[in-house]
Coordinates of C-alpha atoms in Angstrom, one line a residue:
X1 CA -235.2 -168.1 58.3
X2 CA -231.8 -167.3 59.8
X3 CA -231.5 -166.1 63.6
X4 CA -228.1 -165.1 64.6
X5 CA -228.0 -164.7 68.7
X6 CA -224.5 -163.7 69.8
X7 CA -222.7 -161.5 73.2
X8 CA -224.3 -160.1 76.4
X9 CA -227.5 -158.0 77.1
X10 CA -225.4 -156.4 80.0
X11 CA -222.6 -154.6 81.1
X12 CA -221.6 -157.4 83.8
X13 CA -222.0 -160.2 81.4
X14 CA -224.2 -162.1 83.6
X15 CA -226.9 -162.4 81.0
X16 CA -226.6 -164.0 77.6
X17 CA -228.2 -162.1 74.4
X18 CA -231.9 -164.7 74.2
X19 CA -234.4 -165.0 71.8
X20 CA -236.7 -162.1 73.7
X21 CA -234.3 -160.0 74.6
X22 CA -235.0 -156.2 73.8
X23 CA -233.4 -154.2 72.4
X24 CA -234.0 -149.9 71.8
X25 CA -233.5 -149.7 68.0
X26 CA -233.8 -145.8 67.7
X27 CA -234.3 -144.6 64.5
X28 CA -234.8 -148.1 63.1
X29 CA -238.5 -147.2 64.8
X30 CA -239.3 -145.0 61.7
X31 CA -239.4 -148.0 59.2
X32 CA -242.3 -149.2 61.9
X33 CA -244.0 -145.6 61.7
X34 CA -243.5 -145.8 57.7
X35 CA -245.4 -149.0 57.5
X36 CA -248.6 -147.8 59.7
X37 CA -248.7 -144.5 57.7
X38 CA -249.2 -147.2 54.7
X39 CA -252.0 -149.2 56.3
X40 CA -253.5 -146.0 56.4
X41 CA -253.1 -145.4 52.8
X42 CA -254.0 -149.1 52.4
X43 CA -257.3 -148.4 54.1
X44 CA -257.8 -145.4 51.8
X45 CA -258.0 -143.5 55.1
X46 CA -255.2 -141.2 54.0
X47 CA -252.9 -140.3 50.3
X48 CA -249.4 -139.4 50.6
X49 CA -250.1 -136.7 48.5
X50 CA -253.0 -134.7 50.9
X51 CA -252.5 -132.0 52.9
X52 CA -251.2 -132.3 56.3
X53 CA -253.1 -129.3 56.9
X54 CA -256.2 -131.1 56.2
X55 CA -255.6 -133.6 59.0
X56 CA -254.0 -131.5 61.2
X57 CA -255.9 -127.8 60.4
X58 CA -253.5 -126.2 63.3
X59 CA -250.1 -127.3 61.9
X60 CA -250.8 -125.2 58.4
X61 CA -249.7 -121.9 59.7
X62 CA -246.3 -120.1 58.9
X63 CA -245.7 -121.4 55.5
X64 CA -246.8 -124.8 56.0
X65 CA -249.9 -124.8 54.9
X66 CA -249.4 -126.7 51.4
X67 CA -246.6 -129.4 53.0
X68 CA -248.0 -133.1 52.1
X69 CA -247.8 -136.2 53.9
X70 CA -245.4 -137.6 51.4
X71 CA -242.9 -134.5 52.3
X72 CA -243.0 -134.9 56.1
X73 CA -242.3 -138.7 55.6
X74 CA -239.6 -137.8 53.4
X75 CA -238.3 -135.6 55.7
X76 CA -238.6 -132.4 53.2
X77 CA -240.9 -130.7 55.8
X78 CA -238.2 -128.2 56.7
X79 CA -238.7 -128.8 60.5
X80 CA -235.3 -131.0 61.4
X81 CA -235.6 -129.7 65.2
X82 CA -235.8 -126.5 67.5
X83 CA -234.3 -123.3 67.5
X84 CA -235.6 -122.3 69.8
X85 CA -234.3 -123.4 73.6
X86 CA -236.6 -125.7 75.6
X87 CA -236.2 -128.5 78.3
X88 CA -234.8 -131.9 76.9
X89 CA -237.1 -133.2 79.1
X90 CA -239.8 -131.8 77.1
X91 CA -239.9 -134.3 74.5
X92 CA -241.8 -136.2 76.9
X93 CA -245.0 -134.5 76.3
X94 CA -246.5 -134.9 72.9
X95 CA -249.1 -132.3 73.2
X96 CA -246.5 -129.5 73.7
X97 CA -244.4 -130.8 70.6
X98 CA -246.9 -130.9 68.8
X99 CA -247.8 -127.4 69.7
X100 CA -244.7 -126.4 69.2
X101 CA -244.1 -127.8 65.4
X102 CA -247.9 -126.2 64.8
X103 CA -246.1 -122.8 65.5
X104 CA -242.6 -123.0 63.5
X105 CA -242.0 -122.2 60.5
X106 CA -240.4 -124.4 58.5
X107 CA -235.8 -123.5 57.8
X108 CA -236.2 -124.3 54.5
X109 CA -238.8 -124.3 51.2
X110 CA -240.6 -127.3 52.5
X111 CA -240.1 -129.8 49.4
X112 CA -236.9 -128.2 48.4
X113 CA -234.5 -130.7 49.4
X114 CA -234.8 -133.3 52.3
X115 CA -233.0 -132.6 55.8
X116 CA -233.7 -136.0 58.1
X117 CA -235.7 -135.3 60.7
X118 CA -234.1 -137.4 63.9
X119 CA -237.0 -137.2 66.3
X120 CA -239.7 -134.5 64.7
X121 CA -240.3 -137.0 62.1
X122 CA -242.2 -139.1 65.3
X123 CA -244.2 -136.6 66.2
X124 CA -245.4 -135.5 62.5
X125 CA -246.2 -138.8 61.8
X126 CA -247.5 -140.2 64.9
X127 CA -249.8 -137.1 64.8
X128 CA -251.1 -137.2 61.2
X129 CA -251.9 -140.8 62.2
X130 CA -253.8 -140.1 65.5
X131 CA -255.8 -137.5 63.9
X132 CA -256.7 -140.2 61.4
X133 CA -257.2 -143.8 63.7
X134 CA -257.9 -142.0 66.9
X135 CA -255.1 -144.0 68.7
X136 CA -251.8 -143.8 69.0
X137 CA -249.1 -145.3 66.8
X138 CA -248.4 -147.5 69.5
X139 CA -251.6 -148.2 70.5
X140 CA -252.7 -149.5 67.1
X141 CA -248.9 -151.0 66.5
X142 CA -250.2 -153.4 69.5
X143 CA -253.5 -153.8 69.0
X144 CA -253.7 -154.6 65.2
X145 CA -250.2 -155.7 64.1
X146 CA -247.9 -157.2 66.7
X147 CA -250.6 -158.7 69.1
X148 CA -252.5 -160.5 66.8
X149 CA -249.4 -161.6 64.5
X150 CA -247.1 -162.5 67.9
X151 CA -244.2 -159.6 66.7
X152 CA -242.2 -158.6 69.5
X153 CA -242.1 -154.8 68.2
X154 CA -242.9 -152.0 70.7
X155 CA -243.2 -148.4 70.2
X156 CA -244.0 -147.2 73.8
X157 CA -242.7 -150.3 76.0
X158 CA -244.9 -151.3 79.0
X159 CA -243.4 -151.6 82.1
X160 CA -243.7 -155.7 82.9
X161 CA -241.0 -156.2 79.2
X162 CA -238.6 -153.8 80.6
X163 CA -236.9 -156.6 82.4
X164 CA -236.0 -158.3 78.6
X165 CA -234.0 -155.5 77.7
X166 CA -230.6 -155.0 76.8
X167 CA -228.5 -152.7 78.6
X168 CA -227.3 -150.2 75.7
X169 CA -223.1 -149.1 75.4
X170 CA -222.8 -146.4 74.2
X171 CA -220.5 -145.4 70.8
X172 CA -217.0 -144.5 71.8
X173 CA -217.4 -141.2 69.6
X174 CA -219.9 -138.7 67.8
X175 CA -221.0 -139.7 64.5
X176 CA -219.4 -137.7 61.6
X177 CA -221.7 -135.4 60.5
X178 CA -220.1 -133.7 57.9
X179 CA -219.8 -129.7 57.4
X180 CA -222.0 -127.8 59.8
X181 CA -225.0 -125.9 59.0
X182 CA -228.5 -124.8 60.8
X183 CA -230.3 -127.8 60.1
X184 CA -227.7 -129.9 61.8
X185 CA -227.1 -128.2 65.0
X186 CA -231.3 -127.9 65.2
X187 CA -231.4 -131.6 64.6
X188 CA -228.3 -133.3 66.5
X189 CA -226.6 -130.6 68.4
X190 CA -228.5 -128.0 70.7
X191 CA -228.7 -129.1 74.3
X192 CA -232.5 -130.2 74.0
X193 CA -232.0 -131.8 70.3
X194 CA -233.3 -135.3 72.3
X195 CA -235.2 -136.1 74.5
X196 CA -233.3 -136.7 77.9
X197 CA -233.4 -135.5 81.0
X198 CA -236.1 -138.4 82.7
X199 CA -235.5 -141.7 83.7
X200 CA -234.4 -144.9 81.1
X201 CA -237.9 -146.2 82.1
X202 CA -239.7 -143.0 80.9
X203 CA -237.9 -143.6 77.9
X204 CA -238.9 -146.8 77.0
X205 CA -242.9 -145.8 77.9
X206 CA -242.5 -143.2 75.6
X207 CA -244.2 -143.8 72.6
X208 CA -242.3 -141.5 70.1
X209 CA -242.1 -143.2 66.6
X210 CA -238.9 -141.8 65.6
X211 CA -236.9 -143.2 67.9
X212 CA -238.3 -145.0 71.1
X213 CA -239.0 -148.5 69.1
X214 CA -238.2 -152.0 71.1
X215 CA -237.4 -155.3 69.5
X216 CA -236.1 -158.0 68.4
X217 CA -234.5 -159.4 65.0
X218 CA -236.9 -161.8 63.9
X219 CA -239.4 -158.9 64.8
X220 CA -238.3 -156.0 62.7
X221 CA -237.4 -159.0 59.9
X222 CA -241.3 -160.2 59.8
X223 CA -242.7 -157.3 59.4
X224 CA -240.3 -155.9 57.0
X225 CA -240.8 -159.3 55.2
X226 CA -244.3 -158.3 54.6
X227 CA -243.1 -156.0 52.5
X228 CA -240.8 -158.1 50.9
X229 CA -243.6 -160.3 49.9
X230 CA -246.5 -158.6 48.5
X231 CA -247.6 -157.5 51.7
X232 CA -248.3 -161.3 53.2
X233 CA -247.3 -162.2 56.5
X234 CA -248.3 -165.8 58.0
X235 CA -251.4 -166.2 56.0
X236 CA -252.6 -162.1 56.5
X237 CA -252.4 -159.6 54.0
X238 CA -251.3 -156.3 55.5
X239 CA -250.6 -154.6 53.0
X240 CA -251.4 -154.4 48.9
X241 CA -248.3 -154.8 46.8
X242 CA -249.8 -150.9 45.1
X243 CA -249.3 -149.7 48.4
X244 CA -246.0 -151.0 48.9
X245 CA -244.4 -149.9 45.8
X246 CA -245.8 -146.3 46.5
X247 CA -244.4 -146.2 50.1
X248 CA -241.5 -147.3 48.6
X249 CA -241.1 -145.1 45.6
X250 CA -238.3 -142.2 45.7
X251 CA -239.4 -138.9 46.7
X252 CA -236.3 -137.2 47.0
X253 CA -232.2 -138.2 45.8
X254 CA -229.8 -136.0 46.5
X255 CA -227.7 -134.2 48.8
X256 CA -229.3 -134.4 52.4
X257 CA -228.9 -131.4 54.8
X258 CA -229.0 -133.0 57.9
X259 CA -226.8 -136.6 57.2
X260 CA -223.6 -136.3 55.3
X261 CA -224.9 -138.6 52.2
X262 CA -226.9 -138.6 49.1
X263 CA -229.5 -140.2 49.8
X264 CA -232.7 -141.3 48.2
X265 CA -235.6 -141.1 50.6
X266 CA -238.8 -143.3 50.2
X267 CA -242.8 -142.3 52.3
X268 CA -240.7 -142.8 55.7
X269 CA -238.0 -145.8 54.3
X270 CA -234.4 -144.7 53.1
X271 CA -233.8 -146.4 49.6
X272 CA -231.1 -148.4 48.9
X273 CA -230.3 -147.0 45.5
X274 CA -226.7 -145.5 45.4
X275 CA -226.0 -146.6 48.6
X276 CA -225.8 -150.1 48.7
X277 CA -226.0 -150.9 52.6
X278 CA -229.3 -153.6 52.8
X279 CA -227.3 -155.5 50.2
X280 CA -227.2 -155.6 46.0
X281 CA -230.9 -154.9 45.3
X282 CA -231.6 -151.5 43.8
X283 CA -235.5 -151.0 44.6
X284 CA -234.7 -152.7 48.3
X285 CA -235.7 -150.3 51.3
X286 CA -235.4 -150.4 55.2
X287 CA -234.0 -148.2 57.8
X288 CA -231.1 -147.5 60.1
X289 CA -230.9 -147.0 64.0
X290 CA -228.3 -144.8 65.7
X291 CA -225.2 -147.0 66.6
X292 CA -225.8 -150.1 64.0
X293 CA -229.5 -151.2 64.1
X294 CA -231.4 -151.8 60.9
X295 CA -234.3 -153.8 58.9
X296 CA -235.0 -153.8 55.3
X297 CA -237.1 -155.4 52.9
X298 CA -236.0 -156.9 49.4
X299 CA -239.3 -157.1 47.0
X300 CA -237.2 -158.2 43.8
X301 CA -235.5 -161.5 45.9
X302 CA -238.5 -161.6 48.4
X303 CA -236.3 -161.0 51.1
X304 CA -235.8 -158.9 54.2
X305 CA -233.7 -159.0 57.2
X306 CA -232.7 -157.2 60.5
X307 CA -230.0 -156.6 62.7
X308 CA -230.0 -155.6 66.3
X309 CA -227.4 -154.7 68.8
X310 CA -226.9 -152.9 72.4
X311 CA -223.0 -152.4 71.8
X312 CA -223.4 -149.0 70.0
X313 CA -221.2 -148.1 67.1
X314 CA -220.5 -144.1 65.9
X315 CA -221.7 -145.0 62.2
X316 CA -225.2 -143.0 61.0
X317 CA -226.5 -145.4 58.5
X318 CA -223.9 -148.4 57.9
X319 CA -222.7 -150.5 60.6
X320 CA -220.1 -152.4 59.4
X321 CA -221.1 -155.5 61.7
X322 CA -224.4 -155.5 59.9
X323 CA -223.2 -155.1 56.1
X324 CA -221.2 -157.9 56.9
X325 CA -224.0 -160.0 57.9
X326 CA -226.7 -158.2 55.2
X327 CA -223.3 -159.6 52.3
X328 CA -223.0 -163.0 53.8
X329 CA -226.7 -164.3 53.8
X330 CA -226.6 -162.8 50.4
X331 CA -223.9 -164.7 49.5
X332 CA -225.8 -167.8 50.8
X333 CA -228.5 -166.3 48.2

């Protein structure tokens, strides 16, 4: 294993980046949600290709009825964000989201094309999966996976860790989204788009797997090495390698609606074919945080990796601090 530890968790510079410092990785949280929607496939508790109506009989309304697990993962579910005004504030109760995606219809064919999903895709899967375990994501993120294998991964951060956490800087500008369209101003650009509006405490409680996710490195690496590795992690088998290839396997390539690439999308992981950001491997999978973070997990070298940060950059999906790190230890390769 390589750790790389580098800069300041805060503004002041009076403490040095540690081993347990944490860090918010935003949308790197949805490779985490994409590997418990697989232990539940594992556990043959759920298929990627059932109904979420099935689960979830209330969401099936308004054209939605026939929309699959494997679509809402790879963000093909049509539901990007709200229209409709509401609070910012109000992403901090999961029962009225939750309502609320029961009764929209979906912009677009679901299954037609995929249109990334920023923070719905938390709620859609974090539901499907309570409906399923009876706990939260979070919960059974603690309970089954990081307590027991000692991973410093958090979705829904309890107050005594706040203290370990990295103060975050912000990018200096908005990320390039591209041509503007409907699906992009539901998902990035209405005045409610994210949750806001409650103390940075409340945020890191929240347990939204989309985008409220704390860690560290060697963390996000671990368990992403799992899945590098036939599903093995320090003597446990989390997952079977079937069940890895078919969380990995391509559900969508093409033109995304939301994020200015072609991208190939995975059950919940972004693929690296055609883009080439989690190094040379074709079949190698992850995800990528808003303002640099990212894991990813290597199956044909056995490999996987991480990379977290609390200086913010304005790139979507390729930090150029962590290709340059992801290239170097492949050079070492």
């Amino acid at each position: 294993m390589v750790d790389l530890i580098g800069g300041w968790a805060d503004r002041a510079q009076t403490r040095p980046f540690a081993p347990d410092t944490l860090t918010s990785v935003f949308s790197t949280t949805k490779a985490i949600a994409a590997f418990m929607i697989a232990r539940l496939v594992d556990q043959v508790k759920l298929s990627y290709g059932q109904r979420v109506a099935d689960i979830w009989p209330e969401f099936g309304g308004l054209g939605k009825a026939h929309i699959t697990v494997e679509q809402v993962m790879a963000h093909q579910a049509g539901l990007p964000g709200f229209e409709t005004p509401m609070e910012a504030s109000s992403w901090f109760d999961w029962e009225l989201i939750c309502r609320r995606l029961a009764a929209m219809a979906p912009m677009r064919k679901p299954g037609d094309a995929s249109g990334y999903h920023p923070v719905t895709f938390g709620y859609l899967a974090g539901e499907i999966f309570r409906r399923i375990d009876g706990r939260t994501m979070g919960q059974a993120l603690r309970d089954d996976i990081a307590g027991p294998l000692g991973l410093d991964l958090w979705i829904g951060l309890p107050d005594t860790e706040h203290h370990r956490c990295a103060e975050v800087r912000r990018p200096p500008a908005l990320p390039n989204l591209g041509p503007m369209n409907a699906f992009k101003r539901a998902a990035f650009l209405t005045p409610w788009a994210s949750p806001g509006g409650r103390s940075l405490a409340e945020w890191r409680r929240a347990e939204i797997p989309s985008v409220t996710g704390h860690a560290t490195a060697p963390a996000l690496a671990r368990l992403m090495g799992a899945m590098a590795n036939g599903g093995w992690l320090d003597g446990a088998r989390l997952l079977k390698p079937e069940t890895i290839e078919a969380a990995a396997a391509a559900r969508f390539h093409g033109a995304d609606l939301v994020l200015p690439y072609e991208l190939a999308w995975g059950a919940g992981f972004l693929r690296n074919e055609g883009l080439g950001i989690y190094g040379p491997g074709r079949e190698t999978f992850g995800h990528s945080g808003w303002g640099g973070s990212c894991a990813f997990a290597d199956p044909e070298r056995g490999v996987s990796g991480a990379y977290v940060m609390n200086r913010q950059s304005a790139e979507l999906i390729s930090d150029a601090r962590a290709r340059r790190l992801i290239e170097a230890a492949y050079v070492g390769l």
